[in-house]
mmCIF file of C-alpha atoms and ligand atoms in Angstrom:
data_model
loop_
_atom_site.group_PDB
_atom_site.id
_atom_site.type_symbol
_atom_site.label_atom_id
_atom_site.label_comp_id
_atom_site.label_asym_id
_atom_site.label_seq_id
_atom_site.Cartn_x
_atom_site.Cartn_y
_atom_site.Cartn_z
ATOM 1 C CA MET A 1 21.197 102.411 159.776
ATOM 2 C CA SER A 2 24.276 103.599 157.900
ATOM 3 C CA GLU A 3 24.802 107.342 157.463
ATOM 4 C CA ILE A 4 24.611 106.939 153.688
ATOM 5 C CA LYS A 5 21.315 105.104 153.933
ATOM 6 C CA LYS A 6 19.922 107.903 156.109
ATOM 7 C CA GLN A 7 21.142 110.589 153.719
ATOM 8 C CA ARG A 8 19.756 108.681 150.751
ATOM 9 C CA GLN A 9 16.314 108.345 152.323
ATOM 10 C CA GLN A 10 16.309 112.058 153.080
ATOM 11 C CA LEU A 11 17.211 112.818 149.475
ATOM 12 C CA LEU A 12 14.488 110.539 148.156
ATOM 13 C CA THR A 13 11.998 112.359 150.381
ATOM 14 C CA GLN A 14 13.190 115.746 149.107
ATOM 15 C CA ILE A 15 12.913 114.488 145.529
ATOM 16 C CA LYS A 16 9.379 113.243 146.182
ATOM 17 C CA ILE A 17 8.344 116.628 147.574
ATOM 18 C CA ALA A 18 9.904 118.425 144.601
ATOM 19 C CA GLU A 19 8.122 116.043 142.202
ATOM 20 C CA GLN A 20 4.805 116.722 143.901
ATOM 21 C CA SER A 21 5.153 120.481 143.813
ATOM 22 C CA ALA A 22 6.203 120.297 140.139
ATOM 23 C CA LYS A 23 3.145 118.068 139.482
ATOM 24 C CA LYS A 24 5.326 115.282 138.162
ATOM 25 C CA PRO A 25 4.619 111.582 138.722
ATOM 26 C CA ALA A 26 6.285 109.963 141.748
ATOM 27 C CA ASN A 27 9.629 108.346 140.927
ATOM 28 C CA SER A 28 9.945 110.219 137.642
ATOM 29 C CA VAL A 29 13.208 111.829 138.759
ATOM 30 C CA THR A 30 16.286 109.595 138.999
ATOM 31 C CA LEU A 31 18.833 109.995 141.785
ATOM 32 C CA LEU A 32 22.324 109.506 140.349
ATOM 33 C CA ALA A 33 24.922 109.007 143.108
ATOM 34 C CA VAL A 34 28.046 110.982 142.174
ATOM 35 C CA SER A 35 30.808 108.958 143.763
ATOM 36 C CA LYS A 36 34.015 110.615 142.561
ATOM 37 C CA THR A 37 36.848 110.465 145.142
ATOM 38 C CA TRP A 38 34.996 107.878 147.281
ATOM 39 C CA PRO A 39 36.402 104.344 147.493
ATOM 40 C CA ALA A 40 34.537 101.235 146.366
ATOM 41 C CA GLU A 41 33.532 100.236 149.940
ATOM 42 C CA ILE A 42 31.569 103.467 150.305
ATOM 43 C CA LEU A 43 29.769 102.840 147.022
ATOM 44 C CA ARG A 44 28.993 99.342 148.219
ATOM 45 C CA GLN A 45 27.290 100.830 151.284
ATOM 46 C CA ALA A 46 25.180 103.009 149.009
ATOM 47 C CA ALA A 47 24.325 99.966 146.886
ATOM 48 C CA GLU A 48 23.278 98.080 150.034
ATOM 49 C CA ALA A 49 20.987 101.011 150.825
ATOM 50 C CA GLY A 50 19.328 100.512 147.436
ATOM 51 C CA GLN A 51 21.296 102.794 145.136
ATOM 52 C CA THR A 52 21.880 101.296 141.668
ATOM 53 C CA CYS A 53 23.212 104.116 139.470
ATOM 54 C CA PHE A 54 26.528 105.827 140.051
ATOM 55 C CA GLY A 55 28.198 108.775 138.326
ATOM 56 C CA GLU A 56 31.972 109.031 137.968
ATOM 57 C CA ASN A 57 34.178 111.832 136.605
ATOM 58 C CA TYR A 58 37.606 110.290 136.155
ATOM 59 C CA LEU A 59 38.055 107.242 134.005
ATOM 60 C CA GLN A 60 40.970 105.480 135.724
ATOM 61 C CA GLU A 61 39.439 106.000 139.159
ATOM 62 C CA ALA A 62 36.100 104.702 137.914
ATOM 63 C CA LEU A 63 37.552 101.540 136.340
ATOM 64 C CA ILE A 64 38.958 100.460 139.703
ATOM 65 C CA LYS A 65 35.518 100.763 141.313
ATOM 66 C CA ILE A 66 33.632 99.172 138.410
ATOM 67 C CA ASN A 67 35.969 96.228 138.707
ATOM 68 C CA ALA A 68 35.747 96.021 142.502
ATOM 69 C CA LEU A 69 31.923 96.081 142.409
ATOM 70 C CA SER A 70 31.390 93.786 139.425
ATOM 71 C CA ASP A 71 29.484 91.328 141.644
ATOM 72 C CA LEU A 72 26.668 93.920 141.933
ATOM 73 C CA ASP A 73 24.186 94.861 139.236
ATOM 74 C CA LEU A 74 24.982 98.571 138.944
ATOM 75 C CA GLU A 75 24.528 101.184 136.235
ATOM 76 C CA TRP A 76 27.575 103.378 135.546
ATOM 77 C CA HIS A 77 27.314 106.936 134.234
ATOM 78 C CA PHE A 78 30.347 108.882 133.040
ATOM 79 C CA ILE A 79 29.832 112.586 133.834
ATOM 80 C CA GLY A 80 33.347 114.083 133.614
ATOM 81 C CA PRO A 81 35.201 115.651 130.696
ATOM 82 C CA LEU A 82 35.939 112.983 128.081
ATOM 83 C CA GLN A 83 39.172 113.201 126.093
ATOM 84 C CA SER A 84 39.313 111.319 122.814
ATOM 85 C CA ASN A 85 42.106 109.011 124.019
ATOM 86 C CA LYS A 86 39.745 107.779 126.772
ATOM 87 C CA THR A 87 36.669 107.038 124.675
ATOM 88 C CA LYS A 88 37.457 103.351 124.161
ATOM 89 C CA GLU A 89 37.566 102.532 127.868
ATOM 90 C CA ALA A 90 34.477 104.655 128.416
ATOM 91 C CA ALA A 91 32.573 102.860 125.639
ATOM 92 C CA GLU A 92 33.591 99.467 127.015
ATOM 93 C CA ASN A 93 32.823 100.073 130.695
ATOM 94 C CA PHE A 94 29.986 102.555 131.081
ATOM 95 C CA ASP A 95 26.231 102.387 130.463
ATOM 96 C CA TRP A 96 25.799 106.126 129.999
ATOM 97 C CA ILE A 97 27.955 109.080 128.953
ATOM 98 C CA HIS A 98 26.553 112.497 129.975
ATOM 99 C CA SER A 99 29.404 114.642 128.718
ATOM 100 C CA VAL A 100 29.350 114.353 124.938
ATOM 101 C CA GLY A 101 30.001 117.747 123.388
ATOM 102 C CA ARG A 102 31.504 117.204 119.935
ATOM 103 C CA ASP A 103 31.190 115.007 116.904
ATOM 104 C CA LYS A 104 34.676 113.505 117.143
ATOM 105 C CA ILE A 105 33.721 111.936 120.477
ATOM 106 C CA VAL A 106 30.425 110.692 119.011
ATOM 107 C CA GLN A 107 32.210 108.949 116.143
ATOM 108 C CA ARG A 108 34.745 107.297 118.410
ATOM 109 C CA LEU A 109 32.203 106.073 120.986
ATOM 110 C CA ALA A 110 30.016 104.641 118.210
ATOM 111 C CA LYS A 111 32.930 102.742 116.710
ATOM 112 C CA GLN A 112 34.265 101.554 120.059
ATOM 113 C CA ARG A 113 31.049 100.397 121.758
ATOM 114 C CA PRO A 114 31.405 96.584 121.968
ATOM 115 C CA LEU A 115 28.832 94.607 119.972
ATOM 116 C CA HIS A 116 27.905 92.340 122.894
ATOM 117 C CA LEU A 117 26.678 95.337 124.896
ATOM 118 C CA PRO A 118 23.452 97.299 124.347
ATOM 119 C CA PRO A 119 23.754 100.700 122.676
ATOM 120 C CA LEU A 120 25.577 103.252 124.838
ATOM 121 C CA ASN A 121 23.197 105.858 126.313
ATOM 122 C CA ILE A 122 24.253 109.390 125.421
ATOM 123 C CA CYS A 123 23.441 112.828 126.796
ATOM 124 C CA ILE A 124 24.742 115.908 125.035
ATOM 125 C CA GLN A 125 26.439 118.276 127.451
ATOM 126 C CA VAL A 126 25.213 121.791 126.738
ATOM 127 C CA ASN A 127 27.283 124.803 127.709
ATOM 128 C CA ILE A 128 24.113 126.612 128.710
ATOM 129 C CA ASP A 129 25.761 129.774 130.039
ATOM 130 C CA ASN A 130 28.267 130.042 127.165
ATOM 131 C CA GLU A 131 31.274 129.867 129.452
ATOM 132 C CA THR A 132 34.489 129.857 127.455
ATOM 133 C CA SER A 133 36.215 127.694 130.053
ATOM 134 C CA LYS A 134 33.596 124.968 130.031
ATOM 135 C CA SER A 135 33.259 121.979 127.730
ATOM 136 C CA GLY A 136 29.975 121.113 126.085
ATOM 137 C CA ALA A 137 28.151 122.034 122.925
ATOM 138 C CA ASP A 138 26.715 125.491 122.335
ATOM 139 C CA ALA A 139 22.925 125.546 122.279
ATOM 140 C CA GLN A 140 23.022 126.119 118.489
ATOM 141 C CA GLN A 141 25.112 122.968 117.962
ATOM 142 C CA VAL A 142 22.770 120.664 119.854
ATOM 143 C CA LEU A 143 20.465 119.707 116.988
ATOM 144 C CA LEU A 144 23.322 118.921 114.629
ATOM 145 C CA LEU A 145 25.098 116.822 117.231
ATOM 146 C CA ALA A 146 21.826 115.060 118.108
ATOM 147 C CA LYS A 147 21.386 114.118 114.454
ATOM 148 C CA GLN A 148 24.862 112.640 114.359
ATOM 149 C CA ILE A 149 24.232 110.602 117.512
ATOM 150 C CA ALA A 150 20.807 109.410 116.348
ATOM 151 C CA GLN A 151 22.383 108.017 113.163
ATOM 152 C CA GLN A 152 24.626 105.689 115.151
ATOM 153 C CA GLU A 153 23.330 102.189 115.792
ATOM 154 C CA ARG A 154 25.678 101.649 118.720
ATOM 155 C CA LEU A 155 24.489 104.801 120.507
ATOM 156 C CA SER A 156 21.128 105.759 121.996
ATOM 157 C CA LEU A 157 20.370 109.471 122.207
ATOM 158 C CA ARG A 158 18.781 109.999 125.640
ATOM 159 C CA GLY A 159 18.936 113.742 126.311
ATOM 160 C CA LEU A 160 20.939 116.629 127.689
ATOM 161 C CA MET A 161 23.225 117.343 130.604
ATOM 162 C CA ILE A 162 23.880 120.821 131.922
ATOM 163 C CA ILE A 163 26.223 122.227 134.554
ATOM 164 C CA PRO A 164 25.259 125.882 135.021
ATOM 165 C CA THR A 165 27.742 128.516 136.176
ATOM 166 C CA PRO A 166 27.942 128.325 139.965
ATOM 167 C CA THR A 167 25.900 131.215 141.313
ATOM 168 C CA THR A 168 23.807 132.143 144.332
ATOM 169 C CA ASP A 169 21.557 134.209 142.079
ATOM 170 C CA ILE A 170 18.330 132.187 141.990
ATOM 171 C CA VAL A 171 16.952 134.195 139.076
ATOM 172 C CA GLN A 172 20.019 133.478 136.933
ATOM 173 C CA GLN A 173 19.942 129.822 137.957
ATOM 174 C CA ARG A 174 16.302 129.543 137.003
ATOM 175 C CA ILE A 175 16.933 131.126 133.591
ATOM 176 C CA SER A 176 19.702 128.604 132.831
ATOM 177 C CA PHE A 177 17.464 125.706 133.854
ATOM 178 C CA GLN A 178 14.563 127.042 131.787
ATOM 179 C CA GLN A 179 16.765 127.416 128.707
ATOM 180 C CA ALA A 180 17.978 123.855 129.142
ATOM 181 C CA HIS A 181 14.421 122.604 129.549
ATOM 182 C CA ALA A 182 13.300 124.381 126.384
ATOM 183 C CA LEU A 183 16.123 122.749 124.426
ATOM 184 C CA PHE A 184 15.234 119.392 125.949
ATOM 185 C CA THR A 185 11.542 119.725 125.042
ATOM 186 C CA ASP A 186 12.455 120.563 121.457
ATOM 187 C CA LEU A 187 14.816 117.591 121.244
ATOM 188 C CA ALA A 188 12.286 115.182 122.781
ATOM 189 C CA ALA A 189 9.709 116.259 120.191
ATOM 190 C CA ARG A 190 12.132 115.256 117.419
ATOM 191 C CA TYR A 191 13.567 112.052 118.908
ATOM 192 C CA PRO A 192 11.347 109.581 120.809
ATOM 193 C CA SER A 193 14.384 108.075 122.571
ATOM 194 C CA VAL A 194 15.007 111.374 124.392
ATOM 195 C CA ASP A 195 13.721 111.193 127.978
ATOM 196 C CA THR A 196 16.534 112.511 130.176
ATOM 197 C CA LEU A 197 17.375 116.007 131.347
ATOM 198 C CA SER A 198 20.430 115.602 133.588
ATOM 199 C CA MET A 199 20.299 118.784 135.663
ATOM 200 C CA GLY A 200 20.712 119.655 139.327
ATOM 201 C CA MET A 201 23.342 118.869 141.991
ATOM 202 C CA SER A 202 23.377 118.962 145.809
ATOM 203 C CA GLY A 203 23.000 122.747 145.959
ATOM 204 C CA ASP A 204 20.218 123.260 143.431
ATOM 205 C CA MET A 205 18.333 119.976 143.267
ATOM 206 C CA ALA A 206 14.851 121.246 144.139
ATOM 207 C CA LEU A 207 15.018 124.176 141.725
ATOM 208 C CA ALA A 208 16.268 121.893 138.936
ATOM 209 C CA ILE A 209 13.340 119.516 139.467
ATOM 210 C CA ALA A 210 10.903 122.441 139.540
ATOM 211 C CA GLU A 211 12.292 123.449 136.135
ATOM 212 C CA GLY A 212 11.972 120.006 134.566
ATOM 213 C CA SER A 213 15.017 117.918 135.498
ATOM 214 C CA THR A 214 14.525 114.142 135.183
ATOM 215 C CA LEU A 215 17.862 113.135 136.735
ATOM 216 C CA VAL A 216 19.770 114.833 139.543
ATOM 217 C CA ARG A 217 23.498 114.215 140.059
ATOM 218 C CA ILE A 218 24.143 114.198 143.798
ATOM 219 C CA GLY A 219 27.525 113.834 145.490
ATOM 220 C CA THR A 220 27.961 115.885 148.642
ATOM 221 C CA ALA A 221 24.398 115.548 149.965
ATOM 222 C CA LEU A 222 24.689 111.760 149.795
ATOM 223 C CA PHE A 223 28.292 110.918 150.663
ATOM 224 C CA GLY A 224 29.367 114.052 152.564
ATOM 225 C CA GLN A 225 31.999 116.668 151.773
ATOM 226 C CA ARG A 226 34.790 115.584 149.420
ATOM 227 C CA THR A 227 38.325 116.549 150.470
ATOM 228 C CA ALA A 228 39.260 119.817 148.768
ATOM 229 C CA SER A 229 42.288 118.474 146.931
ATOM 230 C CA ALA A 230 40.358 115.713 145.217
ATOM 231 C CA ASN A 231 37.403 117.877 144.290
HETATM 232 C C1 PLP B 301 30.832 116.496 141.292
HETATM 233 C C2 PLP B 301 29.716 116.621 140.320
HETATM 234 C C3 PLP B 301 28.375 116.562 140.738
HETATM 235 C C4 PLP B 301 27.958 116.438 142.197
HETATM 236 O O1 PLP B 301 28.145 117.641 142.862
HETATM 237 P P1 PLP B 301 27.651 117.808 144.409
HETATM 238 O O2 PLP B 301 27.590 119.280 144.560
HETATM 239 O O3 PLP B 301 28.680 117.153 145.249
HETATM 240 O O4 PLP B 301 26.332 117.164 144.517
HETATM 241 C C5 PLP B 301 27.385 116.612 139.777
HETATM 242 N N1 PLP B 301 27.681 116.738 138.464
HETATM 243 C C6 PLP B 301 28.952 116.800 138.024
HETATM 244 C C7 PLP B 301 29.209 116.928 136.565
HETATM 245 C C8 PLP B 301 30.006 116.760 138.934
HETATM 246 O O5 PLP B 301 31.270 116.841 138.476
#
């Protein structure tokens, strides 16, 4: 068995345990494989192990892999910062964008999503800890931005993504996750298309699921340590 297959099965087991202790249905949490810095052959190994959805952070790097793996039926999620000069390629090549934080990006993606493709799935990135250095919408902007996305025929509003401040303080981590979950619950009550809370990475997956995550973005625990320079 390949190392990736082993790691993936371990992760799926951990997810199942976290689902059970959170009293959530089995398979209600999606494992998104975050494959930044890894070459297409490595992603192919993950696909052979059963992985279908992949998250990428850098557009040019992702396009090479999307192209190289076009013989497979994969779902591509863009999770990195999205500049407005990159929205067209993102709208043409991805199935999901998790990192939408402002209206300008919404307008561009809606205009640039090709008509032959289904609506582009959108998560609003929320700057849950109000970090000045981090992109994403403030919690107060979420409803307005959601309204703008929901008005677009070429976009489908699916939920929220959060990247909390890195911390070893479990209490602080839990508070951030709970705030995100409260925002998500409010949004889901207003928009029936909202079903995704993209929250949790290799280091905090179980806690994120306990606090209501529906999709965990996992890089290191699946593929191994990325080289520092390409982090
Ligand atoms: C790199 C990255 C991840 C994965 O992080 P790991 O700690 O390697 O699991 C998840 N989400 C985003 C937005 C990332 O950039």
